[in-house]
Amino acid sequence: MLKLAVIGSPIEHSLSPLVHSAILNSIDVPYSYDKIKVDKGGLSEFIDYAVENDIDGFNLTMPHKEDIIPFLAEIDKEAEAFSSVNTVCIREGKLYGHNTDAMGYRKSLEKCGHSFKNSNIVLLGAGGVVKTLAMAAAIDGARSITILNRTQSKAEEICNKLRTYDSTVNYGGFSKSEIEWYCEKADILINATPLGMSGVDADFGDLSFIEVLPKSALVSDLIYNPEMTRFLKTAEKNGNKTLNGLGMLIYQAIFADEYYLDMKLKVDEIYPIVKRAYEMK
Ligand code: NAP
């Protein structure tokens, strides 16, 4: 039996057990998948527990994605470039780290006919997920990568790490005029802030920057609850194609399970089964 877990803090609302259960049930793999609260500083103790109890692997969420790195025997190239690990396999007591977040996002982009390559990417926010997606965009050969964030210094810090790649890199604050300036030429606009998320009071105020986007631009929100945020509804009204965060959530989990199982899965067949399980939750 495959013994898995997700660790983090907070962890109560994690959808990982639901998503991984749907995947593993769909391919008839016997498994257990626990949700374990591990606070910052608690990784060493958890790893001892995981090895002693023959856990095969675990997913990581806040605040462990970077802190896990010193504990790994090996880290794959992308996870190292992102300084972020969301999937760990344990084999003979050794830990192997991967990052499937960018793989998941790329796959959901691909499904709606877009990719980072040669595109002008505008990211709103400069948190953990932007660190990963901006680096993925640079690795994939984006034409330009712009990071706009309330705390501009965080956007600048991420941009500085992208300078060894060929993409043009810009950063700025979160004012309407700055967002508008970069939206005019955007091919993909991504909201990576919690603005508009269910349970979060804050939302975008003025969304008129969406009106300056080219009609061919894809507007993507990493939020999946609600399915359509005000940000996405406004983009849809403006005639833009939209993408919410559910694809990223599901695909990153399928790719993580490929690592745990050490085999390729029929990703396109599994996706709708997992989506249905999510919608029925
Ligand atoms: P994070 O590290 O906490 O970063 C949050 C970012 O949002 C920061 O840049 C923050 O700006 C900005 N922000 C927060 N409140 C804001 C406000 N009121 N006005 C303007 N900016 C604000 O979070 P994260 O891990 O990067 O995640 C970002 C979003 O992506 C979340 O909504 C999360 O649910 C979603 N996400 C989805 C998936 C998926 O699978 N679909 C995966 C990962 C994350 P400051 O720097 O100024 O604080």
mmCIF file of C-alpha atoms and ligand atoms in Angstrom:
data_model
loop_
_atom_site.group_PDB
_atom_site.id
_atom_site.type_symbol
_atom_site.label_atom_id
_atom_site.label_comp_id
_atom_site.label_asym_id
_atom_site.label_seq_id
_atom_site.Cartn_x
_atom_site.Cartn_y
_atom_site.Cartn_z
ATOM 1 C CA MET A 1 0.000 0.000 0.000
ATOM 2 C CA LEU A 2 1.220 3.477 -0.913
ATOM 3 C CA LYS A 3 1.543 5.564 2.278
ATOM 4 C CA LEU A 4 1.291 9.297 1.612
ATOM 5 C CA ALA A 5 0.629 12.549 3.462
ATOM 6 C CA VAL A 6 0.416 16.293 3.060
ATOM 7 C CA ILE A 7 2.139 18.473 5.629
ATOM 8 C CA GLY A 8 1.836 22.162 6.398
ATOM 9 C CA SER A 9 0.435 24.721 8.768
ATOM 10 C CA PRO A 10 -2.385 25.620 8.476
ATOM 11 C CA ILE A 11 -3.475 22.324 6.936
ATOM 12 C CA GLU A 12 -7.156 21.931 7.938
ATOM 13 C CA HIS A 13 -8.548 23.215 4.613
ATOM 14 C CA SER A 14 -6.090 21.395 2.345
ATOM 15 C CA LEU A 15 -7.766 19.779 -0.655
ATOM 16 C CA SER A 16 -4.805 17.450 -1.222
ATOM 17 C CA PRO A 17 -6.466 14.408 0.433
ATOM 18 C CA LEU A 18 -9.558 14.809 -1.774
ATOM 19 C CA VAL A 19 -7.600 15.285 -4.988
ATOM 20 C CA HIS A 20 -5.032 12.516 -4.382
ATOM 21 C CA SER A 21 -7.763 10.101 -3.245
ATOM 22 C CA ALA A 22 -9.684 10.715 -6.479
ATOM 23 C CA ILE A 23 -6.540 10.110 -8.549
ATOM 24 C CA LEU A 24 -5.431 6.955 -6.749
ATOM 25 C CA ASN A 25 -8.976 5.518 -6.634
ATOM 26 C CA SER A 26 -9.292 6.090 -10.382
ATOM 27 C CA ILE A 27 -6.292 3.827 -11.036
ATOM 28 C CA ASP A 28 -7.082 1.269 -8.302
ATOM 29 C CA VAL A 29 -3.936 1.859 -6.281
ATOM 30 C CA PRO A 30 -4.359 1.009 -2.575
ATOM 31 C CA TYR A 31 -3.177 3.976 -0.511
ATOM 32 C CA SER A 32 -3.470 5.973 2.677
ATOM 33 C CA TYR A 33 -3.239 9.772 2.524
ATOM 34 C CA ASP A 34 -2.968 11.654 5.818
ATOM 35 C CA LYS A 35 -3.204 15.359 6.533
ATOM 36 C CA ILE A 36 -0.546 16.226 9.126
ATOM 37 C CA LYS A 37 -0.086 19.604 10.778
ATOM 38 C CA VAL A 38 3.625 20.377 10.868
ATOM 39 C CA ASP A 39 4.554 23.839 12.099
ATOM 40 C CA LYS A 40 7.578 25.825 10.967
ATOM 41 C CA GLY A 41 10.654 24.232 12.528
ATOM 42 C CA GLY A 42 8.962 20.827 12.769
ATOM 43 C CA LEU A 43 10.384 19.237 9.609
ATOM 44 C CA SER A 44 13.201 17.266 11.242
ATOM 45 C CA GLU A 45 10.827 15.574 13.683
ATOM 46 C CA PHE A 46 8.321 14.856 10.908
ATOM 47 C CA ILE A 47 10.996 13.321 8.657
ATOM 48 C CA ASP A 48 12.109 10.936 11.444
ATOM 49 C CA TYR A 49 8.466 9.937 11.878
ATOM 50 C CA ALA A 50 7.951 9.496 8.123
ATOM 51 C CA VAL A 51 11.031 7.276 7.680
ATOM 52 C CA GLU A 52 10.264 5.176 10.781
ATOM 53 C CA ASN A 53 6.669 4.665 9.634
ATOM 54 C CA ASP A 54 7.550 3.721 6.043
ATOM 55 C CA ILE A 55 5.789 6.700 4.471
ATOM 56 C CA ASP A 56 6.467 6.595 0.715
ATOM 57 C CA GLY A 57 6.116 10.291 0.084
ATOM 58 C CA PHE A 58 4.535 13.571 1.080
ATOM 59 C CA ASN A 59 3.306 16.840 -0.365
ATOM 60 C CA LEU A 60 4.313 20.107 1.209
ATOM 61 C CA THR A 61 2.510 23.365 1.554
ATOM 62 C CA MET A 62 3.177 26.528 3.573
ATOM 63 C CA PRO A 63 5.619 27.074 5.294
ATOM 64 C CA HIS A 64 7.855 24.150 4.230
ATOM 65 C CA LYS A 65 8.428 24.353 0.474
ATOM 66 C CA GLU A 66 11.866 25.962 0.832
ATOM 67 C CA ASP A 67 12.793 24.762 4.335
ATOM 68 C CA ILE A 68 12.757 21.109 3.177
ATOM 69 C CA ILE A 69 15.704 21.595 0.793
ATOM 70 C CA PRO A 70 18.572 20.920 3.267
ATOM 71 C CA PHE A 71 16.962 17.587 4.196
ATOM 72 C CA LEU A 72 16.987 16.215 0.632
ATOM 73 C CA ALA A 73 19.438 13.645 -0.769
ATOM 74 C CA GLU A 74 18.551 14.912 -4.267
ATOM 75 C CA ILE A 75 16.492 17.724 -5.710
ATOM 76 C CA ASP A 76 15.410 17.929 -9.326
ATOM 77 C CA LYS A 77 16.649 20.774 -11.519
ATOM 78 C CA GLU A 78 13.434 22.771 -11.633
ATOM 79 C CA ALA A 79 12.706 22.509 -7.912
ATOM 80 C CA GLU A 80 16.253 23.742 -7.310
ATOM 81 C CA ALA A 81 15.771 26.663 -9.710
ATOM 82 C CA PHE A 82 12.492 27.563 -7.970
ATOM 83 C CA SER A 83 13.952 26.939 -4.466
ATOM 84 C CA SER A 84 10.618 25.273 -3.841
ATOM 85 C CA VAL A 85 9.647 21.634 -3.336
ATOM 86 C CA ASN A 86 6.035 20.440 -3.183
ATOM 87 C CA THR A 87 6.599 16.679 -3.534
ATOM 88 C CA VAL A 88 9.025 14.423 -1.668
ATOM 89 C CA CYS A 89 9.533 10.713 -2.355
ATOM 90 C CA ILE A 90 11.169 8.593 0.337
ATOM 91 C CA ARG A 91 13.214 5.672 -0.974
ATOM 92 C CA GLU A 92 15.337 3.553 1.382
ATOM 93 C CA GLY A 93 15.284 6.302 3.973
ATOM 94 C CA LYS A 94 16.451 9.008 1.547
ATOM 95 C CA LEU A 95 14.413 12.031 0.471
ATOM 96 C CA TYR A 96 14.048 13.098 -3.183
ATOM 97 C CA GLY A 97 12.476 16.491 -3.862
ATOM 98 C CA HIS A 98 10.426 17.679 -6.849
ATOM 99 C CA ASN A 99 8.230 20.600 -7.777
ATOM 100 C CA THR A 100 5.067 19.872 -9.761
ATOM 101 C CA ASP A 101 3.373 23.281 -9.316
ATOM 102 C CA ALA A 102 4.858 24.720 -12.509
ATOM 103 C CA MET A 103 4.236 21.450 -14.386
ATOM 104 C CA GLY A 104 0.600 21.666 -13.317
ATOM 105 C CA TYR A 105 0.236 25.270 -14.406
ATOM 106 C CA ARG A 106 1.973 24.642 -17.747
ATOM 107 C CA LYS A 107 -0.369 21.740 -18.447
ATOM 108 C CA SER A 108 -3.466 23.820 -17.744
ATOM 109 C CA LEU A 109 -2.085 26.600 -19.988
ATOM 110 C CA GLU A 110 -1.427 24.075 -22.736
ATOM 111 C CA LYS A 111 -5.001 22.752 -22.459
ATOM 112 C CA CYS A 112 -6.340 26.186 -23.370
ATOM 113 C CA GLY A 113 -3.896 26.687 -26.207
ATOM 114 C CA HIS A 114 -1.287 28.901 -24.529
ATOM 115 C CA SER A 115 2.272 28.548 -23.291
ATOM 116 C CA PHE A 116 4.903 30.761 -21.697
ATOM 117 C CA LYS A 117 7.190 30.487 -24.734
ATOM 118 C CA ASN A 118 7.515 33.816 -26.623
ATOM 119 C CA SER A 119 4.673 35.314 -24.558
ATOM 120 C CA ASN A 120 4.464 38.550 -22.592
ATOM 121 C CA ILE A 121 3.545 37.434 -19.082
ATOM 122 C CA VAL A 122 2.136 39.781 -16.432
ATOM 123 C CA LEU A 123 1.946 38.414 -12.897
ATOM 124 C CA LEU A 124 0.000 40.200 -10.149
ATOM 125 C CA GLY A 125 1.518 39.340 -6.743
ATOM 126 C CA ALA A 126 5.007 38.311 -5.676
ATOM 127 C CA GLY A 127 4.472 35.468 -3.224
ATOM 128 C CA GLY A 128 5.646 31.862 -3.278
ATOM 129 C CA VAL A 129 3.701 30.855 -6.362
ATOM 130 C CA VAL A 130 4.984 33.805 -8.413
ATOM 131 C CA LYS A 131 8.543 32.867 -7.512
ATOM 132 C CA THR A 132 7.889 29.470 -9.118
ATOM 133 C CA LEU A 133 5.806 30.552 -12.130
ATOM 134 C CA ALA A 134 8.050 33.493 -13.052
ATOM 135 C CA MET A 135 11.089 31.192 -13.067
ATOM 136 C CA ALA A 136 9.157 28.598 -15.103
ATOM 137 C CA ALA A 137 8.237 31.321 -17.615
ATOM 138 C CA ALA A 138 11.916 32.318 -17.886
ATOM 139 C CA ILE A 139 13.030 28.688 -18.325
ATOM 140 C CA ASP A 140 10.393 28.226 -21.057
ATOM 141 C CA GLY A 141 11.533 31.307 -22.996
ATOM 142 C CA ALA A 142 8.861 33.921 -22.257
ATOM 143 C CA ARG A 143 9.420 37.113 -24.270
ATOM 144 C CA SER A 144 8.851 39.281 -21.179
ATOM 145 C CA ILE A 145 7.977 38.711 -17.538
ATOM 146 C CA THR A 146 6.449 41.513 -15.495
ATOM 147 C CA ILE A 147 5.797 41.188 -11.769
ATOM 148 C CA LEU A 148 3.552 43.812 -10.138
ATOM 149 C CA ASN A 149 3.097 43.690 -6.398
ATOM 150 C CA ARG A 150 1.806 45.780 -3.498
ATOM 151 C CA THR A 151 5.227 45.427 -1.873
ATOM 152 C CA GLN A 152 7.373 46.334 -4.860
ATOM 153 C CA SER A 153 10.651 45.180 -3.278
ATOM 154 C CA LYS A 154 9.400 41.552 -3.334
ATOM 155 C CA ALA A 155 8.705 41.813 -7.067
ATOM 156 C CA GLU A 156 12.177 43.264 -7.586
ATOM 157 C CA GLU A 157 13.786 40.450 -5.586
ATOM 158 C CA ILE A 158 12.145 37.771 -7.756
ATOM 159 C CA CYS A 159 13.036 39.650 -10.954
ATOM 160 C CA ASN A 160 16.697 39.823 -9.949
ATOM 161 C CA LYS A 161 16.819 36.019 -9.977
ATOM 162 C CA LEU A 162 15.493 35.933 -13.555
ATOM 163 C CA ARG A 163 18.200 38.112 -15.065
ATOM 164 C CA THR A 164 20.371 35.234 -16.271
ATOM 165 C CA TYR A 165 17.605 34.190 -18.692
ATOM 166 C CA ASP A 166 16.772 35.774 -22.069
ATOM 167 C CA SER A 167 13.342 37.144 -21.117
ATOM 168 C CA THR A 168 12.936 40.887 -20.615
ATOM 169 C CA VAL A 169 12.111 41.410 -16.953
ATOM 170 C CA ASN A 170 10.060 44.264 -15.406
ATOM 171 C CA TYR A 171 8.704 44.888 -11.956
ATOM 172 C CA GLY A 172 6.489 47.514 -10.424
ATOM 173 C CA GLY A 173 3.879 48.386 -7.848
ATOM 174 C CA PHE A 174 0.190 47.591 -7.810
ATOM 175 C CA SER A 175 -1.252 50.923 -9.008
ATOM 176 C CA LYS A 176 -3.875 51.013 -11.759
ATOM 177 C CA SER A 177 -1.555 52.969 -14.057
ATOM 178 C CA GLU A 178 1.299 50.451 -13.651
ATOM 179 C CA ILE A 179 -0.988 47.481 -14.232
ATOM 180 C CA GLU A 180 -2.559 49.172 -17.265
ATOM 181 C CA TRP A 181 0.825 50.023 -18.771
ATOM 182 C CA TYR A 182 1.900 46.371 -18.856
ATOM 183 C CA CYS A 183 -1.550 44.950 -19.695
ATOM 184 C CA GLU A 184 -1.554 46.716 -23.069
ATOM 185 C CA LYS A 185 0.947 44.226 -24.444
ATOM 186 C CA ALA A 186 0.180 41.188 -22.278
ATOM 187 C CA ASP A 187 -0.423 37.748 -23.787
ATOM 188 C CA ILE A 188 -1.100 36.130 -20.396
ATOM 189 C CA LEU A 189 -2.261 38.047 -17.301
ATOM 190 C CA ILE A 190 -2.164 36.037 -14.079
ATOM 191 C CA ASN A 191 -3.711 36.959 -10.743
ATOM 192 C CA ALA A 192 -1.520 35.355 -8.062
ATOM 193 C CA THR A 193 -2.903 37.334 -5.130
ATOM 194 C CA PRO A 194 -5.750 36.128 -2.896
ATOM 195 C CA LEU A 195 -7.932 39.063 -4.073
ATOM 196 C CA GLY A 196 -11.426 37.714 -4.804
ATOM 197 C CA MET A 197 -10.900 34.344 -3.118
ATOM 198 C CA SER A 198 -13.779 32.868 -1.150
ATOM 199 C CA GLY A 199 -13.283 33.617 2.562
ATOM 200 C CA VAL A 200 -10.998 36.598 1.841
ATOM 201 C CA ASP A 201 -12.631 39.998 2.357
ATOM 202 C CA ALA A 202 -10.415 41.914 -0.076
ATOM 203 C CA ASP A 203 -11.035 42.085 -3.827
ATOM 204 C CA PHE A 204 -9.735 44.234 -6.676
ATOM 205 C CA GLY A 205 -11.255 47.707 -6.588
ATOM 206 C CA ASP A 206 -11.116 49.055 -10.117
ATOM 207 C CA LEU A 207 -10.731 46.326 -12.743
ATOM 208 C CA SER A 208 -10.780 48.662 -15.748
ATOM 209 C CA PHE A 209 -7.146 47.728 -16.536
ATOM 210 C CA ILE A 210 -8.645 44.589 -18.100
ATOM 211 C CA GLU A 211 -10.170 46.742 -20.864
ATOM 212 C CA VAL A 212 -6.736 47.623 -22.251
ATOM 213 C CA LEU A 213 -5.715 43.979 -22.719
ATOM 214 C CA PRO A 214 -5.473 42.659 -26.273
ATOM 215 C CA LYS A 215 -8.587 40.550 -26.968
ATOM 216 C CA SER A 216 -6.303 37.586 -27.664
ATOM 217 C CA ALA A 217 -4.818 37.695 -24.150
ATOM 218 C CA LEU A 218 -5.529 34.868 -21.720
ATOM 219 C CA VAL A 219 -6.662 35.991 -18.267
ATOM 220 C CA SER A 220 -5.784 33.495 -15.578
ATOM 221 C CA ASP A 221 -6.662 33.460 -11.886
ATOM 222 C CA LEU A 222 -4.885 30.958 -9.636
ATOM 223 C CA ILE A 223 -7.955 30.981 -7.399
ATOM 224 C CA TYR A 224 -10.410 28.091 -7.953
ATOM 225 C CA ASN A 225 -12.963 28.985 -5.278
ATOM 226 C CA PRO A 226 -15.078 30.687 -6.504
ATOM 227 C CA GLU A 227 -14.807 29.099 -9.915
ATOM 228 C CA MET A 228 -15.215 32.535 -11.551
ATOM 229 C CA THR A 229 -13.792 35.460 -9.579
ATOM 230 C CA ARG A 230 -14.843 39.034 -10.378
ATOM 231 C CA PHE A 231 -11.447 39.339 -12.087
ATOM 232 C CA LEU A 232 -12.305 36.456 -14.445
ATOM 233 C CA LYS A 233 -15.921 37.555 -14.985
ATOM 234 C CA THR A 234 -14.705 41.010 -16.017
ATOM 235 C CA ALA A 235 -12.201 39.463 -18.429
ATOM 236 C CA GLU A 236 -14.878 37.233 -19.920
ATOM 237 C CA LYS A 237 -17.146 40.253 -20.453
ATOM 238 C CA ASN A 238 -14.229 41.980 -22.149
ATOM 239 C CA GLY A 239 -14.000 39.105 -24.624
ATOM 240 C CA ASN A 240 -10.887 37.424 -23.221
ATOM 241 C CA LYS A 241 -10.420 33.698 -22.711
ATOM 242 C CA THR A 242 -10.192 32.822 -18.998
ATOM 243 C CA LEU A 243 -8.577 30.108 -16.887
ATOM 244 C CA ASN A 244 -9.086 29.482 -13.177
ATOM 245 C CA GLY A 245 -6.741 27.685 -10.749
ATOM 246 C CA LEU A 246 -8.457 24.297 -10.663
ATOM 247 C CA GLY A 247 -6.390 22.874 -13.512
ATOM 248 C CA MET A 248 -3.158 23.784 -11.743
ATOM 249 C CA LEU A 249 -4.394 22.194 -8.504
ATOM 250 C CA ILE A 250 -5.412 18.926 -10.148
ATOM 251 C CA TYR A 251 -2.525 18.540 -12.591
ATOM 252 C CA GLN A 252 0.162 19.244 -9.976
ATOM 253 C CA ALA A 253 -1.342 16.430 -7.882
ATOM 254 C CA ILE A 254 -1.429 13.982 -10.811
ATOM 255 C CA PHE A 255 2.235 14.756 -11.583
ATOM 256 C CA ALA A 256 3.120 14.302 -7.896
ATOM 257 C CA ASP A 257 1.454 10.873 -7.957
ATOM 258 C CA GLU A 258 3.516 9.986 -11.030
ATOM 259 C CA TYR A 259 6.623 10.589 -8.892
ATOM 260 C CA TYR A 260 5.276 8.537 -5.960
ATOM 261 C CA LEU A 261 4.316 5.657 -8.256
ATOM 262 C CA ASP A 262 7.363 6.080 -10.492
ATOM 263 C CA MET A 263 5.181 5.658 -13.560
ATOM 264 C CA LYS A 264 3.419 7.777 -16.191
ATOM 265 C CA LEU A 265 -0.328 8.204 -15.677
ATOM 266 C CA LYS A 266 -3.070 8.850 -18.252
ATOM 267 C CA VAL A 267 -3.303 12.476 -17.209
ATOM 268 C CA ASP A 268 -6.040 13.523 -19.651
ATOM 269 C CA GLU A 269 -8.251 10.588 -18.625
ATOM 270 C CA ILE A 270 -7.755 11.133 -14.895
ATOM 271 C CA TYR A 271 -8.339 14.913 -14.949
ATOM 272 C CA PRO A 272 -12.148 14.891 -15.506
ATOM 273 C CA ILE A 273 -12.594 12.189 -12.842
ATOM 274 C CA VAL A 274 -10.778 14.322 -10.275
ATOM 275 C CA LYS A 275 -12.626 17.473 -11.378
ATOM 276 C CA ARG A 276 -15.950 15.684 -10.803
ATOM 277 C CA ALA A 277 -14.821 14.559 -7.326
ATOM 278 C CA TYR A 278 -13.890 18.187 -6.530
ATOM 279 C CA GLU A 279 -17.236 19.525 -7.785
ATOM 280 C CA MET A 280 -19.159 16.974 -5.701
ATOM 281 C CA LYS A 281 -17.258 17.688 -2.472
HETATM 282 P P1 NAP B 1 1.619 34.352 -0.761
HETATM 283 O O1 NAP B 1 2.988 33.831 -0.776
HETATM 284 O O2 NAP B 1 0.922 34.580 0.533
HETATM 285 O O3 NAP B 1 1.584 35.738 -1.607
HETATM 286 C C1 NAP B 1 0.410 36.497 -1.700
HETATM 287 C C2 NAP B 1 0.650 37.689 -2.620
HETATM 288 O O4 NAP B 1 -0.575 38.406 -2.745
HETATM 289 C C3 NAP B 1 1.694 38.671 -2.076
HETATM 290 O O5 NAP B 1 2.446 39.143 -3.156
HETATM 291 C C4 NAP B 1 0.825 39.791 -1.479
HETATM 292 O O6 NAP B 1 1.403 41.078 -1.567
HETATM 293 C C5 NAP B 1 -0.372 39.769 -2.397
HETATM 294 N N1 NAP B 1 -1.551 40.290 -1.694
HETATM 295 C C6 NAP B 1 -2.151 39.759 -0.592
HETATM 296 N N2 NAP B 1 -3.193 40.526 -0.220
HETATM 297 C C7 NAP B 1 -3.234 41.573 -1.092
HETATM 298 C C8 NAP B 1 -4.068 42.717 -1.214
HETATM 299 N N3 NAP B 1 -5.094 42.944 -0.366
HETATM 300 N N4 NAP B 1 -3.823 43.608 -2.219
HETATM 301 C C9 NAP B 1 -2.791 43.393 -3.086
HETATM 302 N N5 NAP B 1 -1.967 42.318 -3.007
HETATM 303 C C10 NAP B 1 -2.185 41.432 -2.027
HETATM 304 O O7 NAP B 1 0.630 33.405 -1.585
HETATM 305 P P2 NAP B 1 0.993 32.368 -2.767
HETATM 306 O O8 NAP B 1 1.304 31.061 -2.187
HETATM 307 O O9 NAP B 1 1.941 32.994 -3.688
HETATM 308 O O10 NAP B 1 -0.456 32.218 -3.465
HETATM 309 C C11 NAP B 1 -1.040 33.293 -4.173
HETATM 310 C C12 NAP B 1 -2.434 32.909 -4.694
HETATM 311 O O11 NAP B 1 -2.331 31.780 -5.559
HETATM 312 C C13 NAP B 1 -3.425 32.498 -3.609
HETATM 313 O O12 NAP B 1 -4.694 32.978 -3.973
HETATM 314 C C14 NAP B 1 -3.409 30.985 -3.644
HETATM 315 O O13 NAP B 1 -4.622 30.424 -3.210
HETATM 316 C C15 NAP B 1 -3.215 30.749 -5.139
HETATM 317 N N6 NAP B 1 -2.570 29.452 -5.432
HETATM 318 C C16 NAP B 1 -3.246 28.553 -6.214
HETATM 319 C C17 NAP B 1 -2.672 27.333 -6.533
HETATM 320 C C18 NAP B 1 -3.426 26.366 -7.391
HETATM 321 O O14 NAP B 1 -3.054 25.184 -7.425
HETATM 322 N N7 NAP B 1 -4.419 26.796 -8.111
HETATM 323 C C19 NAP B 1 -1.393 27.020 -6.046
HETATM 324 C C20 NAP B 1 -0.718 27.956 -5.254
HETATM 325 C C21 NAP B 1 -1.334 29.171 -4.944
HETATM 326 P P3 NAP B 1 2.511 41.587 -0.496
HETATM 327 O O15 NAP B 1 3.801 40.986 -0.941
HETATM 328 O O16 NAP B 1 2.453 43.065 -0.623
HETATM 329 O O17 NAP B 1 2.058 41.086 0.846
#
